[in-house]
Amino acid sequence: MTTKPVLLAVNDELPLLSAIERDLRREYGADFRIVCATSGSEALATLKQLKLRNEAVALLLVAQHIQEMTGVEFLEQAMDLFPDAKRVLLTASTDTDIALFAMNQVKLDYYLRKPWDPPEEQLYPVLKDLLADWQVAYRPPFEGLRLIGHRWAPNTYRMRDLLARNQAHVQWLDLETSEEAHRLLAALGSETLPLPVLLFPDGSWLADPTPIAVAEHFGHALHAQLPFYDLIIVGAGPAGLAAAVYGASEGLRTLLIEREAAGGQAGMSSKIENYLGFPAGLSGAELTRRALMQATRFGGELLFPHEVTRISVEGSTRLVHLADGAVLSGHTLLLATGVSYRTLDVPGSERLQGAGIYYGAGMSEAKLYRDQDVYLVGGANSAGQAALYFARYARSVTLLVRGLSLEESMSQYLIDQIAATPRITVLTSTRVVEVKGEANLEAITISNTITGETQVLPTSALFVFIGATPQTDWLDGVVERDEHGYILSGLDLLQDGHRPAGWTLERDPFPLETSVPGVFVAGDTRLRSMKRVASAVGEGAMSVRLVHDYLRGL
Ligand SMILES: Cc1cc2nc3c(=O)[nH]c(=O)nc-3n(C[C@H](O)[C@H](O)[C@H](O)COP(=O)(O)OP(=O)(O)OC[C@H]3O[C@@H](n4cnc5c(N)ncnc54)[C@H](O)[C@@H]3O)c2cc1C
C-alpha cells in the first residue's frame, strides 16, 4: 500500500505547533500524514529519512523564527531534498519584508500571518489550492529497491544485472542523468560513498554491496538448515530446479545451491517458445519463479548466493565445500552447473566488459538503449531471441553472424520472426575484430570474412552470444571430464568395457552417474547433453530416480 504523502510543520513554540498539527490533521489527516518538528535541524533530519524511504512530501509549513536557523534558511535546504513540495512560511506581522524576499529566494508559494484563526477562513483555502496544485504533478513514489551508480561502472552493471536476474523490483538512478540520485546521496550525507548504493524501501541502504550482503539484507538464510542431506544439488538452472522439485516432492532432504541467480541460462531468456505446455512461450524469469515456488513448496531448501568450490568424498558421505569455507554433507550430489558464456577475444574487450560490452543477454540493459543503435554478436537461438527483445526498445538492432547464413545455427521460428522485424538487420560472414572506447564502448570494427573489408561502426552497446563452455576446473581430479570440461557419466565412462579408475562398486555407473558413485550430473554440463531447457529439466527429474536407486544400495 502506498504511504500517504507528508505535510511537515516546523515550529519551536510547542502550543502553536500542537495547534497547527490539530488543524492540519482535522482537515487533511485522511489523505496526508502530518509530521511535526520543533527545530530546523530536526526537520531536515526527518526530511532525509523520508527521502531515503522514498516518501513524498507535499507541503512544508515552517515558522520564520525557529531554533538554529530561520524558516527561510530551512526551506532553502529542504528544497534540495524535495524541490516539488509546496513551501509556506508562517510569519509575524513584522516579517513582511522577509516573506517578500523569500518569494524569490526559496520560491515561497505563500506566507501566512499568525494567528490564522479561524482556519476555515485563513488556512484551509490557501492550503487547499496549494495541495490541489501539488497533486496534479504528483506520481506515487516507486516502492521497490533503488540503485544509484554510474552507468558505465562495471561493478554497478554487475549489481544491476544480478538484481534483474533475481527478478528484484528496482529503479535505476544514473548519476549522470538523475537529479534524484544526487538528492539521495545528499540525504545519505555523502557524495563520496563507494558506488553503487542500493536503497531498500525501509530507508536502509548498502554501499557497493556484495551479493551475500544483499541476500542477508533480504533475510535469506545464508547457512544450510540441516546437518546432512539426502541430495545436494549444485546449480539452480532448469536441471537443478527440476531435481529440487522431484527430490523434495519425493521426501528427500534436498538442498539446492546457487551462486548467482536461480534460472541459470534459461533465466536470461526473454521468451522460451519451445518448452512443452506453453504454446505462447514463457520468459525464463517466469519459468524460474514458478519452479522455485514449486521446489520450496515441497520443502526443498535454497542456499543462495553461494559458490561451490570443491567436492570431496569421505566413505559414503559426499561433501560440498563453499567459497566461504562452509562444508555441507549428504548421501548424494547432483552437478547441474550448466555452461557459462564464452567471451569475445578481441583487443579492448576485457576492459569494456560491463561498460558497453555485455554477455549472457544483458536483459537488464535493453531498456537503457531505447531509440539507440545496438549490435549483437552470434548466430544461435540465444542471439536471435535477444535481437527480437532488443528490437522492442532500440532504434536499430544489427545481428553480426560469423556464418554464411542464420539457417546454419538458428531455429526457423526465430529466423522467420527476425525477417518480419524491420528494425533488425542481419550481417552474415561478419566478425568483430576490435572494440574502441575509453570509459565505455564507443565503436566496434567489423570485418567481412569473405572480402576482408573492414568497417568502423560507432555504438555504445555490443551484446555477445557466442556460445558457452562448462566451467568445471574446480572438479579436476575428482570426477572425469573431457578436454572441454564436460562431465562424463554412465556409459561414457566405460573404456573398452572397463569401469572408471577408482570405481569400487559391483555395478556399472548409472546413466547420469559420474566417475564417483553417488555423484550425478544433469543438464548442459554433461557430455552429450542436448542444450535445451526441456532436456535439462528431464535429466534433473531423471537424476532423482537414480538417486533413489543409489540410496537403496547403501
Ligand atoms: C539467452 C538464452 C536463451 C535460451 N533460450 C532457450 C530456448 O528458448 N529454449 C531452450 O530449450 N533452451 C534455451 N536456452 C538454453 C537453455 O537455457 C539451457 O540449455 C539450460 O538453461 C541448461 O540448464 P542447466 O540447468 O543445465 O544449466 P544452466 O541453465 O547453465 O544453470 C546452471 C546454474 O548453475 C550455477 N552454477 C554454476 N557453477 C556453480 C557453482 N560452482 N556453485 C554454485 N552454482 C553454480 C550457475 O550460476 C547457473 O545458475 C537458452 C540459453 C540462453 C543463454
PDB file of N, CA and C and ligand atoms in Angstrom, residues 165 234-241 257-275 306-309 336-340 360-361 381-383 385-386 413-414 465 471 474 522-525 530-537, ligand 1:
ATOM      1  N   ARG A 165      18.341 -10.317 -12.754  1.00  0.00           N
ATOM      2  CA  ARG A 165      18.234 -11.776 -12.916  1.00  0.00           C
ATOM      3  C   ARG A 165      17.554 -12.423 -11.719  1.00  0.00           C
ATOM      4  N   VAL A 234      24.078 -28.802  -7.013  1.00  0.00           N
ATOM      5  CA  VAL A 234      24.902 -27.615  -7.266  1.00  0.00           C
ATOM      6  C   VAL A 234      24.426 -26.982  -8.570  1.00  0.00           C
ATOM      7  N   GLY A 235      23.869 -25.780  -8.478  1.00  0.00           N
ATOM      8  CA  GLY A 235      23.380 -25.072  -9.674  1.00  0.00           C
ATOM      9  C   GLY A 235      21.862 -25.104  -9.752  1.00  0.00           C
ATOM     10  N   ALA A 236      21.268 -23.892  -9.819  1.00  0.00           N
ATOM     11  CA  ALA A 236      19.795 -23.801  -9.851  1.00  0.00           C
ATOM     12  C   ALA A 236      19.291 -23.345 -11.220  1.00  0.00           C
ATOM     13  N   GLY A 237      19.869 -23.909 -12.292  1.00  0.00           N
ATOM     14  CA  GLY A 237      19.283 -23.738 -13.623  1.00  0.00           C
ATOM     15  C   GLY A 237      18.121 -24.714 -13.748  1.00  0.00           C
ATOM     16  N   PRO A 238      17.595 -24.895 -14.964  1.00  0.00           N
ATOM     17  CA  PRO A 238      16.461 -25.806 -15.132  1.00  0.00           C
ATOM     18  C   PRO A 238      16.733 -27.215 -14.613  1.00  0.00           C
ATOM     19  N   ALA A 239      17.958 -27.739 -14.833  1.00  0.00           N
ATOM     20  CA  ALA A 239      18.251 -29.103 -14.375  1.00  0.00           C
ATOM     21  C   ALA A 239      18.203 -29.177 -12.848  1.00  0.00           C
ATOM     22  N   GLY A 240      18.874 -28.226 -12.189  1.00  0.00           N
ATOM     23  CA  GLY A 240      18.904 -28.233 -10.726  1.00  0.00           C
ATOM     24  C   GLY A 240      17.528 -27.983 -10.132  1.00  0.00           C
ATOM     25  N   LEU A 241      16.784 -27.077 -10.733  1.00  0.00           N
ATOM     26  CA  LEU A 241      15.440 -26.772 -10.212  1.00  0.00           C
ATOM     27  C   LEU A 241      14.526 -27.986 -10.340  1.00  0.00           C
ATOM     28  N   ILE A 257      22.004 -25.382  -4.241  1.00  0.00           N
ATOM     29  CA  ILE A 257      22.970 -24.285  -4.019  1.00  0.00           C
ATOM     30  C   ILE A 257      23.182 -23.529  -5.328  1.00  0.00           C
ATOM     31  N   GLU A 258      23.074 -22.201  -5.272  1.00  0.00           N
ATOM     32  CA  GLU A 258      23.228 -21.379  -6.492  1.00  0.00           C
ATOM     33  C   GLU A 258      24.141 -20.206  -6.174  1.00  0.00           C
ATOM     34  N   ARG A 259      25.031 -19.875  -7.141  1.00  0.00           N
ATOM     35  CA  ARG A 259      25.994 -18.799  -6.872  1.00  0.00           C
ATOM     36  C   ARG A 259      25.530 -17.431  -7.375  1.00  0.00           C
ATOM     37  N   GLU A 260      24.679 -17.394  -8.419  1.00  0.00           N
ATOM     38  CA  GLU A 260      24.314 -16.090  -8.999  1.00  0.00           C
ATOM     39  C   GLU A 260      22.824 -15.819  -8.942  1.00  0.00           C
ATOM     40  N   ALA A 261      22.099 -16.541  -9.778  1.00  0.00           N
ATOM     41  CA  ALA A 261      20.654 -16.314  -9.835  1.00  0.00           C
ATOM     42  C   ALA A 261      19.985 -17.599 -10.262  1.00  0.00           C
ATOM     43  N   ALA A 262      18.926 -17.970  -9.560  1.00  0.00           N
ATOM     44  CA  ALA A 262      18.191 -19.168  -9.965  1.00  0.00           C
ATOM     45  C   ALA A 262      17.709 -18.961 -11.400  1.00  0.00           C
ATOM     46  N   GLY A 263      17.610 -20.065 -12.143  1.00  0.00           N
ATOM     47  CA  GLY A 263      17.167 -19.961 -13.542  1.00  0.00           C
ATOM     48  C   GLY A 263      18.305 -20.218 -14.508  1.00  0.00           C
ATOM     49  N   GLY A 264      19.549 -19.954 -14.065  1.00  0.00           N
ATOM     50  CA  GLY A 264      20.707 -20.192 -14.919  1.00  0.00           C
ATOM     51  C   GLY A 264      20.577 -19.487 -16.257  1.00  0.00           C
ATOM     52  N   GLN A 265      21.005 -20.152 -17.327  1.00  0.00           N
ATOM     53  CA  GLN A 265      20.904 -19.535 -18.669  1.00  0.00           C
ATOM     54  C   GLN A 265      19.444 -19.302 -19.046  1.00  0.00           C
ATOM     55  N   ALA A 266      18.594 -20.235 -18.666  1.00  0.00           N
ATOM     56  CA  ALA A 266      17.185 -20.092 -19.059  1.00  0.00           C
ATOM     57  C   ALA A 266      16.603 -18.812 -18.472  1.00  0.00           C
ATOM     58  N   GLY A 267      17.085 -18.444 -17.275  1.00  0.00           N
ATOM     59  CA  GLY A 267      16.601 -17.221 -16.634  1.00  0.00           C
ATOM     60  C   GLY A 267      16.934 -15.981 -17.451  1.00  0.00           C
ATOM     61  N   MET A 268      17.899 -16.091 -18.369  1.00  0.00           N
ATOM     62  CA  MET A 268      18.285 -14.938 -19.189  1.00  0.00           C
ATOM     63  C   MET A 268      17.474 -14.884 -20.478  1.00  0.00           C
ATOM     64  N   SER A 269      16.649 -15.880 -20.695  1.00  0.00           N
ATOM     65  CA  SER A 269      15.911 -15.934 -21.951  1.00  0.00           C
ATOM     66  C   SER A 269      14.670 -15.047 -21.872  1.00  0.00           C
ATOM     67  N   SER A 270      14.504 -14.162 -22.870  1.00  0.00           N
ATOM     68  CA  SER A 270      13.337 -13.278 -22.850  1.00  0.00           C
ATOM     69  C   SER A 270      12.067 -14.048 -23.161  1.00  0.00           C
ATOM     70  N   LYS A 271      12.178 -15.084 -23.994  1.00  0.00           N
ATOM     71  CA  LYS A 271      10.990 -15.874 -24.310  1.00  0.00           C
ATOM     72  C   LYS A 271      11.391 -17.273 -24.772  1.00  0.00           C
ATOM     73  N   ILE A 272      10.985 -18.269 -23.992  1.00  0.00           N
ATOM     74  CA  ILE A 272      11.251 -19.649 -24.387  1.00  0.00           C
ATOM     75  C   ILE A 272       9.991 -20.130 -25.098  1.00  0.00           C
ATOM     76  N   GLU A 273      10.120 -20.426 -26.388  1.00  0.00           N
ATOM     77  CA  GLU A 273       8.913 -20.740 -27.159  1.00  0.00           C
ATOM     78  C   GLU A 273       8.753 -22.223 -27.426  1.00  0.00           C
ATOM     79  N   ASN A 274       9.797 -23.018 -27.100  1.00  0.00           N
ATOM     80  CA  ASN A 274       9.712 -24.428 -27.464  1.00  0.00           C
ATOM     81  C   ASN A 274       9.582 -25.334 -26.242  1.00  0.00           C
ATOM     82  N   TYR A 275       9.191 -24.777 -25.105  1.00  0.00           N
ATOM     83  CA  TYR A 275       9.066 -25.613 -23.905  1.00  0.00           C
ATOM     84  C   TYR A 275       7.645 -26.168 -23.830  1.00  0.00           C
ATOM     85  N   HIS A 306      25.736 -18.704  -3.058  1.00  0.00           N
ATOM     86  CA  HIS A 306      26.930 -19.409  -2.588  1.00  0.00           C
ATOM     87  C   HIS A 306      27.557 -20.183  -3.729  1.00  0.00           C
ATOM     88  N   GLU A 307      28.871 -20.085  -3.831  1.00  0.00           N
ATOM     89  CA  GLU A 307      29.566 -20.827  -4.875  1.00  0.00           C
ATOM     90  C   GLU A 307      30.193 -22.076  -4.282  1.00  0.00           C
ATOM     91  N   VAL A 308      30.025 -23.183  -4.992  1.00  0.00           N
ATOM     92  CA  VAL A 308      30.691 -24.414  -4.580  1.00  0.00           C
ATOM     93  C   VAL A 308      32.067 -24.422  -5.231  1.00  0.00           C
ATOM     94  N   THR A 309      33.110 -24.614  -4.427  1.00  0.00           N
ATOM     95  CA  THR A 309      34.473 -24.541  -4.982  1.00  0.00           C
ATOM     96  C   THR A 309      35.149 -25.909  -5.030  1.00  0.00           C
ATOM     97  N   ALA A 336      24.784 -29.751 -11.487  1.00  0.00           N
ATOM     98  CA  ALA A 336      23.892 -29.180 -12.517  1.00  0.00           C
ATOM     99  C   ALA A 336      24.365 -27.761 -12.806  1.00  0.00           C
ATOM    100  N   THR A 337      25.667 -27.641 -13.066  1.00  0.00           N
ATOM    101  CA  THR A 337      26.303 -26.318 -13.126  1.00  0.00           C
ATOM    102  C   THR A 337      26.276 -25.684 -14.513  1.00  0.00           C
ATOM    103  N   GLY A 338      25.672 -26.356 -15.478  1.00  0.00           N
ATOM    104  CA  GLY A 338      25.449 -25.742 -16.787  1.00  0.00           C
ATOM    105  C   GLY A 338      26.717 -25.302 -17.482  1.00  0.00           C
ATOM    106  N   VAL A 339      26.573 -24.264 -18.279  1.00  0.00           N
ATOM    107  CA  VAL A 339      27.720 -23.713 -19.003  1.00  0.00           C
ATOM    108  C   VAL A 339      27.718 -22.197 -18.827  1.00  0.00           C
ATOM    109  N   SER A 340      28.861 -21.573 -19.033  1.00  0.00           N
ATOM    110  CA  SER A 340      28.971 -20.119 -18.904  1.00  0.00           C
ATOM    111  C   SER A 340      29.370 -19.546 -20.249  1.00  0.00           C
ATOM    112  N   GLY A 360      25.688 -12.835 -22.008  1.00  0.00           N
ATOM    113  CA  GLY A 360      24.565 -13.517 -21.368  1.00  0.00           C
ATOM    114  C   GLY A 360      23.289 -12.708 -21.403  1.00  0.00           C
ATOM    115  N   ALA A 361      23.012 -12.084 -22.529  1.00  0.00           N
ATOM    116  CA  ALA A 361      21.740 -11.407 -22.813  1.00  0.00           C
ATOM    117  C   ALA A 361      21.667  -9.969 -22.358  1.00  0.00           C
ATOM    118  N   ASN A 381      20.267 -19.513 -31.274  1.00  0.00           N
ATOM    119  CA  ASN A 381      18.938 -19.110 -30.784  1.00  0.00           C
ATOM    120  C   ASN A 381      18.996 -18.010 -29.729  1.00  0.00           C
ATOM    121  N   SER A 382      19.993 -18.079 -28.844  1.00  0.00           N
ATOM    122  CA  SER A 382      20.034 -17.068 -27.782  1.00  0.00           C
ATOM    123  C   SER A 382      20.210 -15.674 -28.386  1.00  0.00           C
ATOM    124  N   ALA A 383      21.039 -15.554 -29.442  1.00  0.00           N
ATOM    125  CA  ALA A 383      21.228 -14.251 -30.105  1.00  0.00           C
ATOM    126  C   ALA A 383      19.942 -13.826 -30.809  1.00  0.00           C
ATOM    127  N   GLN A 385      16.808 -14.656 -30.060  1.00  0.00           N
ATOM    128  CA  GLN A 385      15.817 -14.210 -29.057  1.00  0.00           C
ATOM    129  C   GLN A 385      16.131 -12.808 -28.568  1.00  0.00           C
ATOM    130  N   ALA A 386      17.432 -12.595 -28.287  1.00  0.00           N
ATOM    131  CA  ALA A 386      17.830 -11.285 -27.754  1.00  0.00           C
ATOM    132  C   ALA A 386      17.584 -10.195 -28.791  1.00  0.00           C
ATOM    133  N   TYR A 413      11.783 -20.799 -36.489  1.00  0.00           N
ATOM    134  CA  TYR A 413      10.747 -19.873 -35.991  1.00  0.00           C
ATOM    135  C   TYR A 413      11.357 -18.514 -35.630  1.00  0.00           C
ATOM    136  N   LEU A 414      12.615 -18.529 -35.173  1.00  0.00           N
ATOM    137  CA  LEU A 414      13.273 -17.256 -34.846  1.00  0.00           C
ATOM    138  C   LEU A 414      13.715 -16.531 -36.115  1.00  0.00           C
ATOM    139  N   PHE A 465      26.784 -13.168 -27.832  1.00  0.00           N
ATOM    140  CA  PHE A 465      26.190 -14.503 -27.628  1.00  0.00           C
ATOM    141  C   PHE A 465      26.947 -15.481 -28.512  1.00  0.00           C
ATOM    142  N   GLN A 471      32.309 -24.559 -16.875  1.00  0.00           N
ATOM    143  CA  GLN A 471      33.417 -24.130 -16.007  1.00  0.00           C
ATOM    144  C   GLN A 471      33.527 -25.146 -14.882  1.00  0.00           C
ATOM    145  N   TRP A 474      37.158 -26.720 -11.141  1.00  0.00           N
ATOM    146  CA  TRP A 474      37.156 -26.995  -9.702  1.00  0.00           C
ATOM    147  C   TRP A 474      36.858 -28.484  -9.395  1.00  0.00           C
ATOM    148  N   ALA A 522      23.621 -33.523 -14.457  1.00  0.00           N
ATOM    149  CA  ALA A 522      22.450 -33.317 -15.318  1.00  0.00           C
ATOM    150  C   ALA A 522      22.552 -31.982 -16.015  1.00  0.00           C
ATOM    151  N   GLY A 523      21.985 -31.920 -17.221  1.00  0.00           N
ATOM    152  CA  GLY A 523      21.899 -30.656 -17.953  1.00  0.00           C
ATOM    153  C   GLY A 523      23.109 -30.373 -18.815  1.00  0.00           C
ATOM    154  N   ASP A 524      23.280 -29.100 -19.158  1.00  0.00           N
ATOM    155  CA  ASP A 524      24.258 -28.685 -20.166  1.00  0.00           C
ATOM    156  C   ASP A 524      25.698 -29.053 -19.843  1.00  0.00           C
ATOM    157  N   THR A 525      26.008 -29.230 -18.583  1.00  0.00           N
ATOM    158  CA  THR A 525      27.401 -29.501 -18.212  1.00  0.00           C
ATOM    159  C   THR A 525      27.790 -30.967 -18.461  1.00  0.00           C
ATOM    160  N   MET A 530      21.771 -32.176 -24.459  1.00  0.00           N
ATOM    161  CA  MET A 530      21.084 -31.600 -25.629  1.00  0.00           C
ATOM    162  C   MET A 530      21.094 -30.070 -25.671  1.00  0.00           C
ATOM    163  N   LYS A 531      21.450 -29.436 -24.578  1.00  0.00           N
ATOM    164  CA  LYS A 531      21.493 -27.950 -24.510  1.00  0.00           C
ATOM    165  C   LYS A 531      20.121 -27.329 -24.776  1.00  0.00           C
ATOM    166  N   ARG A 532      19.165 -27.854 -24.090  1.00  0.00           N
ATOM    167  CA  ARG A 532      17.806 -27.322 -24.188  1.00  0.00           C
ATOM    168  C   ARG A 532      17.203 -27.288 -22.780  1.00  0.00           C
ATOM    169  N   VAL A 533      16.233 -26.400 -22.589  1.00  0.00           N
ATOM    170  CA  VAL A 533      15.569 -26.326 -21.287  1.00  0.00           C
ATOM    171  C   VAL A 533      14.892 -27.668 -20.979  1.00  0.00           C
ATOM    172  N   ALA A 534      14.161 -28.184 -21.952  1.00  0.00           N
ATOM    173  CA  ALA A 534      13.379 -29.403 -21.704  1.00  0.00           C
ATOM    174  C   ALA A 534      14.287 -30.579 -21.359  1.00  0.00           C
ATOM    175  N   SER A 535      15.431 -30.700 -22.058  1.00  0.00           N
ATOM    176  CA  SER A 535      16.292 -31.849 -21.769  1.00  0.00           C
ATOM    177  C   SER A 535      16.969 -31.676 -20.412  1.00  0.00           C
ATOM    178  N   ALA A 536      17.308 -30.418 -20.051  1.00  0.00           N
ATOM    179  CA  ALA A 536      17.898 -30.191 -18.720  1.00  0.00           C
ATOM    180  C   ALA A 536      16.878 -30.545 -17.634  1.00  0.00           C
ATOM    181  N   VAL A 537      15.643 -30.127 -17.838  1.00  0.00           N
ATOM    182  CA  VAL A 537      14.584 -30.447 -16.869  1.00  0.00           C
ATOM    183  C   VAL A 537      14.400 -31.965 -16.793  1.00  0.00           C
TER     184      VAL A 537
HETATM  185  C1  LIG B   1      19.721 -16.352 -23.740  1.00  0.00           C
HETATM  186  C2  LIG B   1      19.413 -17.823 -23.805  1.00  0.00           C
HETATM  187  C3  LIG B   1      18.220 -18.233 -24.356  1.00  0.00           C
HETATM  188  C4  LIG B   1      17.907 -19.594 -24.427  1.00  0.00           C
HETATM  189  N1  LIG B   1      16.704 -19.975 -24.964  1.00  0.00           N
HETATM  190  C5  LIG B   1      16.354 -21.273 -24.993  1.00  0.00           C
HETATM  191  C6  LIG B   1      15.086 -21.679 -25.516  1.00  0.00           C
HETATM  192  O1  LIG B   1      14.303 -20.850 -25.967  1.00  0.00           O
HETATM  193  N2  LIG B   1      14.780 -22.985 -25.481  1.00  0.00           N
HETATM  194  C7  LIG B   1      15.621 -23.932 -24.994  1.00  0.00           C
HETATM  195  O2  LIG B   1      15.255 -25.105 -24.968  1.00  0.00           O
HETATM  196  N3  LIG B   1      16.831 -23.585 -24.497  1.00  0.00           N
HETATM  197  C8  LIG B   1      17.221 -22.298 -24.491  1.00  0.00           C
HETATM  198  N4  LIG B   1      18.450 -21.924 -23.998  1.00  0.00           N
HETATM  199  C9  LIG B   1      19.341 -22.975 -23.477  1.00  0.00           C
HETATM  200  C10 LIG B   1      18.912 -23.377 -22.053  1.00  0.00           C
HETATM  201  O3  LIG B   1      18.694 -22.204 -21.297  1.00  0.00           O
HETATM  202  C11 LIG B   1      19.935 -24.267 -21.390  1.00  0.00           C
HETATM  203  O4  LIG B   1      20.068 -25.422 -22.151  1.00  0.00           O
HETATM  204  C12 LIG B   1      19.525 -24.623 -19.958  1.00  0.00           C
HETATM  205  O5  LIG B   1      19.381 -23.478 -19.168  1.00  0.00           O
HETATM  206  C13 LIG B   1      20.552 -25.542 -19.299  1.00  0.00           C
HETATM  207  O6  LIG B   1      20.159 -25.763 -17.974  1.00  0.00           O
HETATM  208  P1  LIG B   1      21.188 -26.254 -16.857  1.00  0.00           P
HETATM  209  O7  LIG B   1      20.397 -26.343 -15.596  1.00  0.00           O
HETATM  210  O8  LIG B   1      21.904 -27.461 -17.321  1.00  0.00           O
HETATM  211  O9  LIG B   1      22.302 -25.132 -16.739  1.00  0.00           O
HETATM  212  P2  LIG B   1      22.259 -23.557 -16.561  1.00  0.00           P
HETATM  213  O10 LIG B   1      20.988 -23.020 -17.040  1.00  0.00           O
HETATM  214  O11 LIG B   1      23.512 -23.078 -17.174  1.00  0.00           O
HETATM  215  O12 LIG B   1      22.312 -23.347 -14.974  1.00  0.00           O
HETATM  216  C14 LIG B   1      23.460 -23.677 -14.223  1.00  0.00           C
HETATM  217  C15 LIG B   1      23.434 -22.923 -12.912  1.00  0.00           C
HETATM  218  O13 LIG B   1      24.483 -23.391 -12.090  1.00  0.00           O
HETATM  219  C16 LIG B   1      25.063 -22.295 -11.393  1.00  0.00           C
HETATM  220  N5  LIG B   1      26.437 -22.669 -11.028  1.00  0.00           N
HETATM  221  C17 LIG B   1      27.450 -22.959 -11.867  1.00  0.00           C
HETATM  222  N6  LIG B   1      28.554 -23.271 -11.174  1.00  0.00           N
HETATM  223  C18 LIG B   1      28.243 -23.171  -9.861  1.00  0.00           C
HETATM  224  C19 LIG B   1      28.966 -23.355  -8.656  1.00  0.00           C
HETATM  225  N7  LIG B   1      30.256 -23.741  -8.673  1.00  0.00           N
HETATM  226  N8  LIG B   1      28.340 -23.158  -7.471  1.00  0.00           N
HETATM  227  C20 LIG B   1      27.021 -22.774  -7.446  1.00  0.00           C
HETATM  228  N9  LIG B   1      26.280 -22.584  -8.558  1.00  0.00           N
HETATM  229  C21 LIG B   1      26.880 -22.775  -9.754  1.00  0.00           C
HETATM  230  C22 LIG B   1      25.014 -21.178 -12.420  1.00  0.00           C
HETATM  231  O14 LIG B   1      25.097 -19.905 -11.780  1.00  0.00           O
HETATM  232  C23 LIG B   1      23.665 -21.419 -13.070  1.00  0.00           C
HETATM  233  O15 LIG B   1      22.633 -20.723 -12.430  1.00  0.00           O
HETATM  234  C24 LIG B   1      18.811 -20.576 -23.943  1.00  0.00           C
HETATM  235  C25 LIG B   1      20.023 -20.148 -23.379  1.00  0.00           C
HETATM  236  C26 LIG B   1      20.337 -18.794 -23.326  1.00  0.00           C
HETATM  237  C27 LIG B   1      21.647 -18.339 -22.723  1.00  0.00           C
END
